Amino acid sequence: MSERIIITLGRQFGSGGREIGKRVAKELGIAFYDKELLTRAAKESGISEELFQSNDEKPTNSLLYSLAMSNFSGEMPLNHRIFLAQFDVIKKIAKEESCVIVGRCADYALRDYRNVANVFVHADMEYRLDRAINLYGLPEKSARGIILRTDKQRANYYNFYTNKKWGSVDSYDFAIDSGSVGVDNTVALIKDFALIRAGRK
Amino acid sequence: MSERIIITLGRQFGSGGREIGKRVAKELGIAFYDKELLTRAAKESGISEELFQSNDEKPTNSLLYSLAMSNFSGEMPLNHRIFLAQFDVIKKIAKEESCVIVGRCADYALRDYRNVANVFVHADMEYRLDRAINLYGLPEKSARGIILRTDKQRANYYNFYTNKKWGSVDSYDFAIDSGSVGVDNTVALIKDFALIRAGRK
């Protein structure tokens, strides 16, 4: 009954997923990894942190792109190496401690781990536009485009590296519209779900 | 704060969605509609209940099929008439009383109603096969085929009549894998969500 609490959290841009994940981690008193994952993966892989940042959740696009990235050197393309370094760090973290890990196909990296709570946070466009403009400070004119582009990128990345589909209910144990009940209630419901999933409740 | 509690519940075949919905309704002390909807729609529309049964959540297939159903008489095809009769009954019920309504595009019928909790219950194939064979008594040999075919039919029906996609997180406020935490916990989490959504918690 002292199972670790491991939460992976996918999220639509503007849904508040990052903030929600952070609060879930804080209230449960467990670690939180979003960009923090990149720093650690960079340190442990020897690849520079800047390269992790610029390749973060970016899809591979095409074989041609992969070939270009590999510079015809026969080495594995950089974006794949970065993905695998993240993968290793995610698995290591989940073995060490209870945590919330945002994005980066963590659900797939941990698919053989017991009792991981794979959560997805989404919201309708109106709610996400409001957050993107008024909380994240995106320009009103370009907010919708940025939201759609970012989600497209996350979907491509996820669909490329996993055998699942980003944003399909089947890919998650628990998916919630943060706009339907607000951030506080979403935090509470995810906490409940994760505690049950870990056999703590 | 005395908002009605309206829960629409989509479900994958074998996920236990019907049983879960029934228990949620019972524990909240509110009405439950699954096949019961057909009986009432038949009564109120004057179309025979047998026709409701045989057209229940069946997709329209094609224009050709629709034309055949309409018997070239210029009348609206029977399957559309049945769909619309159900639609009317769903809206009427949700105006009258707190309830759980299973399937039949109820989320779409009630899209202009306030604070409806649109829930989806799913589970992985292994869990659904186990339920289908050991609880519903389906033959082991054909269970997988029946599960896939039934879900395909529900998806086609939903995608045809609504502007949403069956099984996509965007189509629901709350989606849960009943296999990940079991039926009892799924019931409890849906109850919580619906009470919050209705402003009762």
Short mmCIF file of C-alpha atoms in Angstrom, two decimals:
data_model
loop_
_atom_site.label_atom_id
_atom_site.label_comp_id
_atom_site.label_asym_id
_atom_site.label_seq_id
_atom_site.Cartn_x
_atom_site.Cartn_y
_atom_site.Cartn_z
CA MET A 1 0.00 0.00 0.00
CA SER A 2 2.98 2.28 -0.11
CA GLU A 3 2.93 2.27 -3.90
CA ARG A 4 4.60 5.31 -5.45
CA ILE A 5 2.26 7.88 -6.99
CA ILE A 6 3.24 8.37 -10.63
CA ILE A 7 1.14 10.75 -12.71
CA THR A 8 1.79 11.44 -16.38
CA LEU A 9 -0.05 14.46 -17.65
CA GLY A 10 -0.78 15.22 -21.30
CA ARG A 11 -2.42 18.56 -22.00
CA GLN A 12 -3.87 20.76 -24.69
CA PHE A 13 -2.17 24.14 -24.96
CA GLY A 14 -4.12 26.68 -22.89
CA SER A 15 -5.99 24.10 -20.81
CA GLY A 16 -3.99 24.95 -17.69
CA GLY A 17 -2.48 21.46 -17.66
CA ARG A 18 0.94 22.62 -16.50
CA GLU A 19 -0.44 24.71 -13.62
CA ILE A 20 -2.82 21.90 -12.67
CA GLY A 21 -0.01 19.33 -12.69
CA LYS A 22 2.16 21.60 -10.57
CA ARG A 23 -0.58 22.04 -8.00
CA VAL A 24 -1.39 18.33 -7.90
CA ALA A 25 2.32 17.64 -7.22
CA LYS A 26 2.50 20.32 -4.53
CA GLU A 27 -0.64 19.18 -2.73
CA LEU A 28 0.51 15.54 -2.81
CA GLY A 29 4.00 16.59 -1.76
CA ILE A 30 5.66 14.86 -4.73
CA ALA A 31 8.12 15.93 -7.45
CA PHE A 32 7.06 17.85 -10.56
CA TYR A 33 8.77 17.58 -13.94
CA ASP A 34 8.02 19.71 -16.96
CA LYS A 35 10.97 21.67 -18.38
CA GLU A 36 12.88 20.32 -15.36
CA LEU A 37 13.03 17.04 -17.25
CA LEU A 38 15.08 18.62 -20.03
CA THR A 39 17.66 20.00 -17.62
CA ARG A 40 18.12 16.62 -16.02
CA ALA A 41 18.15 14.72 -19.32
CA ALA A 42 20.74 17.16 -20.68
CA LYS A 43 22.93 16.70 -17.65
CA GLU A 44 22.74 12.91 -17.76
CA SER A 45 23.17 12.52 -21.52
CA GLY A 46 25.90 15.05 -22.13
CA ILE A 47 23.85 16.67 -24.91
CA SER A 48 23.53 20.44 -24.39
CA GLU A 49 20.40 21.77 -22.69
CA GLU A 50 19.84 24.24 -25.56
CA LEU A 51 19.41 21.31 -27.95
CA PHE A 52 16.86 19.75 -25.61
CA GLN A 53 14.97 23.02 -25.49
CA SER A 54 14.93 23.49 -29.26
CA ASN A 55 13.88 19.89 -29.91
CA ASP A 56 11.35 19.72 -27.06
CA GLU A 57 8.23 17.83 -28.14
CA LYS A 58 8.96 18.64 -31.76
CA PRO A 59 7.87 16.00 -34.20
CA THR A 60 10.28 14.26 -36.49
CA ASN A 61 8.38 15.37 -39.55
CA SER A 62 9.77 12.97 -42.11
CA LEU A 63 12.39 10.51 -43.03
CA LEU A 64 14.03 13.23 -45.11
CA TYR A 65 14.23 15.50 -42.07
CA SER A 66 15.67 12.66 -40.02
CA LEU A 67 18.28 12.04 -42.65
CA ALA A 68 19.19 15.72 -42.74
CA MET A 69 19.41 15.79 -38.94
CA SER A 70 21.68 12.76 -38.96
CA ASN A 71 23.93 14.63 -41.37
CA PHE A 72 24.44 11.47 -43.40
CA SER A 73 26.93 10.40 -40.78
CA GLY A 74 25.23 7.12 -40.05
CA GLU A 75 24.66 8.29 -36.48
CA MET A 76 21.16 8.28 -35.00
CA PRO A 77 19.48 11.63 -35.76
CA LEU A 78 19.83 14.15 -32.95
CA ASN A 79 16.09 14.39 -32.32
CA HIS A 80 15.89 10.63 -31.77
CA ARG A 81 18.87 10.72 -29.43
CA ILE A 82 17.23 13.50 -27.48
CA PHE A 83 13.97 11.57 -27.31
CA LEU A 84 15.73 8.47 -26.02
CA ALA A 85 17.69 10.43 -23.42
CA GLN A 86 14.38 11.84 -22.13
CA PHE A 87 12.89 8.37 -22.16
CA ASP A 88 15.71 7.05 -19.97
CA VAL A 89 15.40 9.92 -17.52
CA ILE A 90 11.63 9.48 -17.25
CA LYS A 91 12.05 5.80 -16.39
CA LYS A 92 14.77 6.57 -13.87
CA ILE A 93 12.73 9.28 -12.14
CA ALA A 94 9.67 7.02 -11.86
CA LYS A 95 11.82 4.37 -10.19
CA GLU A 96 13.20 6.85 -7.69
CA GLU A 97 10.26 8.90 -6.51
CA SER A 98 6.56 9.77 -6.66
CA CYS A 99 6.09 12.46 -9.31
CA VAL A 100 4.01 14.30 -11.89
CA ILE A 101 5.58 14.31 -15.36
CA VAL A 102 4.10 16.66 -17.97
CA GLY A 103 4.05 15.65 -21.66
CA ARG A 104 7.00 14.07 -23.46
CA CYS A 105 5.31 10.69 -23.98
CA ALA A 106 5.92 9.83 -20.32
CA ASP A 107 2.86 7.54 -20.37
CA TYR A 108 4.50 5.52 -23.10
CA ALA A 109 7.92 5.51 -21.45
CA LEU A 110 6.28 4.09 -18.31
CA ARG A 111 3.88 1.69 -20.02
CA ASP A 112 5.33 -1.31 -18.18
CA TYR A 113 5.22 0.34 -14.76
CA ARG A 114 2.41 -0.61 -12.39
CA ASN A 115 -0.38 1.77 -11.41
CA VAL A 116 0.77 4.83 -13.30
CA ALA A 117 -2.08 7.36 -13.59
CA ASN A 118 -2.13 8.57 -17.20
CA VAL A 119 -4.08 11.81 -17.21
CA PHE A 120 -5.03 14.24 -19.98
CA VAL A 121 -6.26 17.80 -19.46
CA HIS A 122 -8.15 19.58 -22.22
CA ALA A 123 -10.68 22.41 -22.61
CA ASP A 124 -12.74 24.01 -25.33
CA MET A 125 -11.18 26.64 -27.59
CA GLU A 126 -12.97 29.57 -25.94
CA TYR A 127 -11.56 28.71 -22.51
CA ARG A 128 -8.08 28.11 -23.89
CA LEU A 129 -8.09 31.36 -25.86
CA ASP A 130 -9.06 33.24 -22.72
CA ARG A 131 -6.21 31.68 -20.71
CA ALA A 132 -3.70 32.08 -23.55
CA ILE A 133 -4.45 35.78 -23.96
CA ASN A 134 -5.15 36.86 -20.38
CA LEU A 135 -2.85 34.56 -18.40
CA TYR A 136 -0.01 33.67 -20.76
CA GLY A 137 -0.07 37.08 -22.45
CA LEU A 138 -0.31 35.87 -26.06
CA PRO A 139 -1.38 38.51 -28.61
CA GLU A 140 -5.10 38.26 -29.33
CA LYS A 141 -4.48 38.09 -33.06
CA SER A 142 -2.18 35.11 -33.03
CA ALA A 143 -3.40 33.16 -29.98
CA ARG A 144 -5.66 30.75 -31.86
CA GLY A 145 -2.95 29.95 -34.39
CA ILE A 146 -0.39 29.28 -31.67
CA ILE A 147 -2.78 27.01 -29.79
CA LEU A 148 -3.59 24.96 -32.88
CA ARG A 149 0.03 24.78 -34.02
CA THR A 150 1.35 23.76 -30.61
CA ASP A 151 -1.25 21.01 -30.24
CA LYS A 152 -0.59 19.80 -33.77
CA GLN A 153 3.09 19.54 -32.90
CA ARG A 154 2.41 17.69 -29.65
CA ALA A 155 0.09 15.29 -31.45
CA ASN A 156 2.63 14.58 -34.19
CA TYR A 157 5.37 14.03 -31.64
CA TYR A 158 3.20 11.70 -29.54
CA ASN A 159 1.79 9.78 -32.49
CA PHE A 160 5.26 9.31 -33.95
CA TYR A 161 6.96 8.00 -30.83
CA THR A 162 4.15 5.97 -29.23
CA ASN A 163 1.69 3.37 -30.53
CA LYS A 164 -1.20 5.53 -29.27
CA LYS A 165 -3.14 8.54 -30.47
CA TRP A 166 -2.82 11.92 -28.77
CA GLY A 167 -6.21 13.15 -27.54
CA SER A 168 -7.99 9.83 -27.96
CA VAL A 169 -9.70 8.59 -24.77
CA ASP A 170 -8.05 5.19 -25.21
CA SER A 171 -4.62 6.71 -24.64
CA TYR A 172 -5.38 7.81 -21.06
CA ASP A 173 -6.87 6.46 -17.86
CA PHE A 174 -8.50 9.77 -17.01
CA ALA A 175 -9.27 12.79 -19.17
CA ILE A 176 -10.93 15.95 -17.95
CA ASP A 177 -12.12 19.25 -19.39
CA SER A 178 -10.58 21.80 -17.02
CA GLY A 179 -13.00 24.45 -18.28
CA SER A 180 -16.03 22.41 -17.26
CA VAL A 181 -15.29 22.51 -13.52
CA GLY A 182 -12.38 24.98 -13.21
CA VAL A 183 -8.77 24.54 -12.14
CA ASP A 184 -9.38 23.90 -8.40
CA ASN A 185 -11.86 21.10 -8.97
CA THR A 186 -9.71 19.59 -11.72
CA VAL A 187 -6.77 19.47 -9.30
CA ALA A 188 -8.93 17.78 -6.65
CA LEU A 189 -10.34 15.18 -9.05
CA ILE A 190 -6.93 14.28 -10.49
CA LYS A 191 -5.52 13.94 -6.97
CA ASP A 192 -8.37 11.60 -6.03
CA PHE A 193 -7.92 9.53 -9.14
CA ALA A 194 -4.14 9.23 -8.69
CA LEU A 195 -4.47 8.24 -5.03
CA ILE A 196 -6.97 5.53 -5.92
CA ARG A 197 -4.80 4.35 -8.81
CA ALA A 198 -1.80 4.06 -6.48
CA GLY A 199 -3.85 2.09 -3.95
CA ARG A 200 -3.60 4.91 -1.41
CA LYS A 201 -7.33 5.52 -1.15
CA MET B 1 -27.53 25.72 -6.20
CA SER B 2 -30.45 23.40 -6.79
CA GLU B 3 -29.31 22.82 -10.34
CA ARG B 4 -30.52 19.52 -11.80
CA ILE B 5 -27.90 16.80 -12.19
CA ILE B 6 -27.80 15.69 -15.82
CA ILE B 7 -25.25 13.06 -16.80
CA THR B 8 -24.85 11.77 -20.34
CA LEU B 9 -22.80 8.63 -20.52
CA GLY B 10 -21.07 7.31 -23.64
CA ARG B 11 -19.38 3.94 -23.29
CA GLN B 12 -17.28 1.38 -25.07
CA PHE B 13 -18.89 -2.05 -25.26
CA GLY B 14 -17.69 -4.17 -22.34
CA SER B 15 -16.43 -1.25 -20.26
CA GLY B 16 -19.26 -1.62 -17.74
CA GLY B 17 -20.64 1.80 -18.70
CA ARG B 18 -24.28 0.74 -18.39
CA GLU B 19 -23.83 -0.83 -14.95
CA ILE B 20 -21.75 2.16 -13.82
CA GLY B 21 -24.37 4.63 -15.05
CA LYS B 22 -27.13 2.68 -13.32
CA ARG B 23 -25.24 2.72 -10.02
CA VAL B 24 -24.41 6.42 -10.30
CA ALA B 25 -28.12 7.12 -10.84
CA LYS B 26 -29.14 4.90 -7.92
CA GLU B 27 -26.63 6.40 -5.50
CA LEU B 28 -27.61 9.94 -6.49
CA GLY B 29 -31.30 9.01 -6.34
CA ILE B 30 -31.97 10.19 -9.90
CA ALA B 31 -33.58 8.64 -12.99
CA PHE B 32 -31.73 6.26 -15.31
CA TYR B 33 -32.38 5.94 -19.04
CA ASP B 34 -30.86 3.38 -21.36
CA LYS B 35 -33.33 1.15 -23.22
CA GLU B 36 -35.99 2.91 -21.13
CA LEU B 37 -35.51 5.85 -23.48
CA LEU B 38 -36.71 3.80 -26.45
CA THR B 39 -39.91 2.76 -24.69
CA ARG B 40 -40.73 6.35 -23.85
CA ALA B 41 -39.77 7.69 -27.28
CA ALA B 42 -41.91 5.02 -28.93
CA LYS B 43 -44.87 5.92 -26.75
CA GLU B 44 -44.57 9.65 -27.41
CA SER B 45 -43.89 9.41 -31.16
CA GLY B 46 -46.41 6.76 -32.10
CA ILE B 47 -43.69 4.73 -33.87
CA SER B 48 -43.63 1.10 -32.69
CA GLU B 49 -41.15 0.14 -29.98
CA GLU B 50 -39.86 -2.74 -32.13
CA LEU B 51 -38.69 -0.26 -34.73
CA PHE B 52 -36.88 1.74 -32.04
CA GLN B 53 -35.16 -1.44 -30.88
CA SER B 54 -34.05 -2.50 -34.34
CA ASN B 55 -32.78 0.97 -35.23
CA ASP B 56 -31.17 1.65 -31.86
CA GLU B 57 -27.83 3.41 -32.27
CA LYS B 58 -27.51 2.03 -35.77
CA PRO B 59 -25.71 4.25 -38.21
CA THR B 60 -27.32 5.57 -41.35
CA ASN B 61 -24.72 3.90 -43.53
CA SER B 62 -25.26 5.77 -46.75
CA LEU B 63 -27.47 7.98 -48.80
CA LEU B 64 -28.51 4.91 -50.73
CA TYR B 65 -29.64 3.21 -47.54
CA SER B 66 -31.52 6.32 -46.51
CA LEU B 67 -33.28 6.42 -49.84
CA ALA B 68 -34.23 2.75 -49.51
CA MET B 69 -35.51 3.39 -45.98
CA SER B 70 -37.59 6.29 -47.18
CA ASN B 71 -39.12 3.98 -49.77
CA PHE B 72 -38.94 6.76 -52.37
CA SER B 73 -42.06 8.19 -50.81
CA GLY B 74 -40.55 11.61 -50.13
CA GLU B 75 -41.02 11.04 -46.40
CA MET B 76 -38.07 11.40 -44.02
CA PRO B 77 -36.29 8.02 -43.68
CA LEU B 78 -37.49 6.00 -40.72
CA ASN B 79 -34.09 5.94 -39.01
CA HIS B 80 -33.97 9.76 -39.05
CA ARG B 81 -37.49 9.98 -37.68
CA ILE B 82 -36.53 7.59 -34.91
CA PHE B 83 -33.41 9.60 -34.13
CA LEU B 84 -35.40 12.83 -33.92
CA ALA B 85 -38.05 11.27 -31.70
CA GLN B 86 -35.29 10.16 -29.31
CA PHE B 87 -33.76 13.60 -29.46
CA ASP B 88 -37.06 15.20 -28.41
CA VAL B 89 -37.54 12.77 -25.55
CA ILE B 90 -33.97 13.33 -24.28
CA LYS B 91 -34.54 17.10 -24.18
CA LYS B 92 -37.89 16.68 -22.47
CA ILE B 93 -36.50 14.34 -19.81
CA ALA B 94 -33.58 16.68 -19.03
CA LYS B 95 -36.07 19.51 -18.51
CA GLU B 96 -38.17 17.44 -16.13
CA GLU B 97 -35.72 15.68 -13.85
CA SER B 98 -32.16 14.87 -12.80
CA CYS B 99 -31.01 11.82 -14.73
CA VAL B 100 -28.33 9.63 -16.27
CA ILE B 101 -28.84 9.01 -19.99
CA VAL B 102 -26.75 6.30 -21.66
CA GLY B 103 -25.60 6.71 -25.29
CA ARG B 104 -27.87 7.90 -28.11
CA CYS B 105 -26.03 11.20 -28.65
CA ALA B 106 -27.63 12.63 -25.50
CA ASP B 107 -24.63 14.95 -25.03
CA TYR B 108 -25.37 16.46 -28.41
CA ALA B 109 -29.13 16.66 -27.83
CA LEU B 110 -28.42 18.61 -24.62
CA ARG B 111 -25.57 20.78 -25.94
CA ASP B 112 -27.43 23.99 -25.11
CA TYR B 113 -28.33 22.90 -21.56
CA ARG B 114 -26.31 24.28 -18.68
CA ASN B 115 -23.95 22.16 -16.59
CA VAL B 116 -24.59 18.81 -18.20
CA ALA B 117 -21.83 16.33 -17.25
CA ASN B 118 -20.79 14.55 -20.44
CA VAL B 119 -19.01 11.41 -19.37
CA PHE B 120 -17.35 8.60 -21.34
CA VAL B 121 -16.40 5.20 -19.91
CA HIS B 122 -13.84 3.04 -21.68
CA ALA B 123 -11.37 0.25 -20.89
CA ASP B 124 -8.67 -1.75 -22.61
CA MET B 125 -9.57 -4.75 -24.75
CA GLU B 126 -8.41 -7.33 -22.22
CA TYR B 127 -10.73 -5.95 -19.52
CA ARG B 128 -13.64 -5.67 -21.92
CA LEU B 129 -13.15 -9.20 -23.24
CA ASP B 130 -13.17 -10.50 -19.69
CA ARG B 131 -16.44 -8.71 -18.87
CA ALA B 132 -18.04 -9.63 -22.21
CA ILE B 133 -17.30 -13.33 -21.78
CA ASN B 134 -17.67 -13.80 -18.02
CA LEU B 135 -20.38 -11.25 -17.19
CA TYR B 136 -22.41 -10.81 -20.38
CA GLY B 137 -21.94 -14.45 -21.39
CA LEU B 138 -20.67 -13.85 -24.94
CA PRO B 139 -18.98 -16.83 -26.61
CA GLU B 140 -15.21 -16.63 -26.28
CA LYS B 141 -14.72 -17.09 -30.00
CA SER B 142 -16.84 -14.17 -31.12
CA ALA B 143 -16.51 -11.72 -28.19
CA ARG B 144 -13.74 -9.60 -29.69
CA GLY B 145 -15.59 -9.28 -33.00
CA ILE B 146 -18.82 -8.25 -31.27
CA ILE B 147 -16.98 -5.65 -29.17
CA LEU B 148 -15.28 -4.11 -32.20
CA ARG B 149 -18.42 -4.19 -34.34
CA THR B 150 -20.64 -2.67 -31.65
CA ASP B 151 -18.19 0.17 -31.00
CA LYS B 152 -17.78 0.78 -34.73
CA GLN B 153 -21.55 1.08 -35.01
CA ARG B 154 -21.79 3.44 -32.03
CA ALA B 155 -18.99 5.57 -33.46
CA ASN B 156 -20.62 5.77 -36.89
CA TYR B 157 -23.97 6.68 -35.35
CA TYR B 158 -22.44 9.36 -33.13
CA ASN B 159 -20.18 10.82 -35.81
CA PHE B 160 -23.07 10.96 -38.27
CA TYR B 161 -25.56 12.72 -36.01
CA THR B 162 -23.29 15.04 -34.03
CA ASN B 163 -20.50 17.45 -34.97
CA LYS B 164 -18.16 15.59 -32.63
CA LYS B 165 -16.03 12.47 -32.71
CA TRP B 166 -16.91 9.40 -30.65
CA GLY B 167 -14.03 8.48 -28.31
CA SER B 168 -12.12 11.74 -28.74
CA VAL B 169 -11.38 13.50 -25.42
CA ASP B 170 -12.76 16.76 -26.87
CA SER B 171 -16.23 15.26 -27.07
CA TYR B 172 -16.55 14.77 -23.28
CA ASP B 173 -16.02 16.65 -20.04
CA PHE B 174 -14.78 13.58 -18.26
CA ALA B 175 -13.49 10.25 -19.58
CA ILE B 176 -12.32 7.37 -17.44
CA ASP B 177 -10.85 3.91 -17.93
CA SER B 178 -13.07 1.74 -15.72
CA GLY B 179 -10.46 -1.03 -15.80
CA SER B 180 -7.79 1.23 -14.29
CA VAL B 181 -9.57 1.72 -10.95
CA GLY B 182 -12.50 -0.74 -11.10
CA VAL B 183 -16.26 -0.22 -11.18
CA ASP B 184 -16.75 1.02 -7.59
CA ASN B 185 -14.14 3.77 -7.87
CA THR B 186 -15.36 4.75 -11.31
CA VAL B 187 -18.88 5.18 -9.90
CA ALA B 188 -17.53 7.33 -7.05
CA LEU B 189 -15.42 9.55 -9.33
CA ILE B 190 -18.26 10.12 -11.80
CA LYS B 191 -20.61 11.00 -8.94
CA ASP B 192 -18.10 13.52 -7.63
CA PHE B 193 -17.59 15.05 -11.02
CA ALA B 194 -21.32 15.32 -11.73
CA LEU B 195 -22.04 16.91 -8.33
CA ILE B 196 -19.31 19.49 -8.89
CA ARG B 197 -20.53 20.14 -12.43
CA ALA B 198 -24.08 20.73 -11.15
CA GLY B 199 -22.80 23.13 -8.47
CA ARG B 200 -23.83 20.75 -5.70
CA LYS B 201 -20.34 20.28 -4.30
#
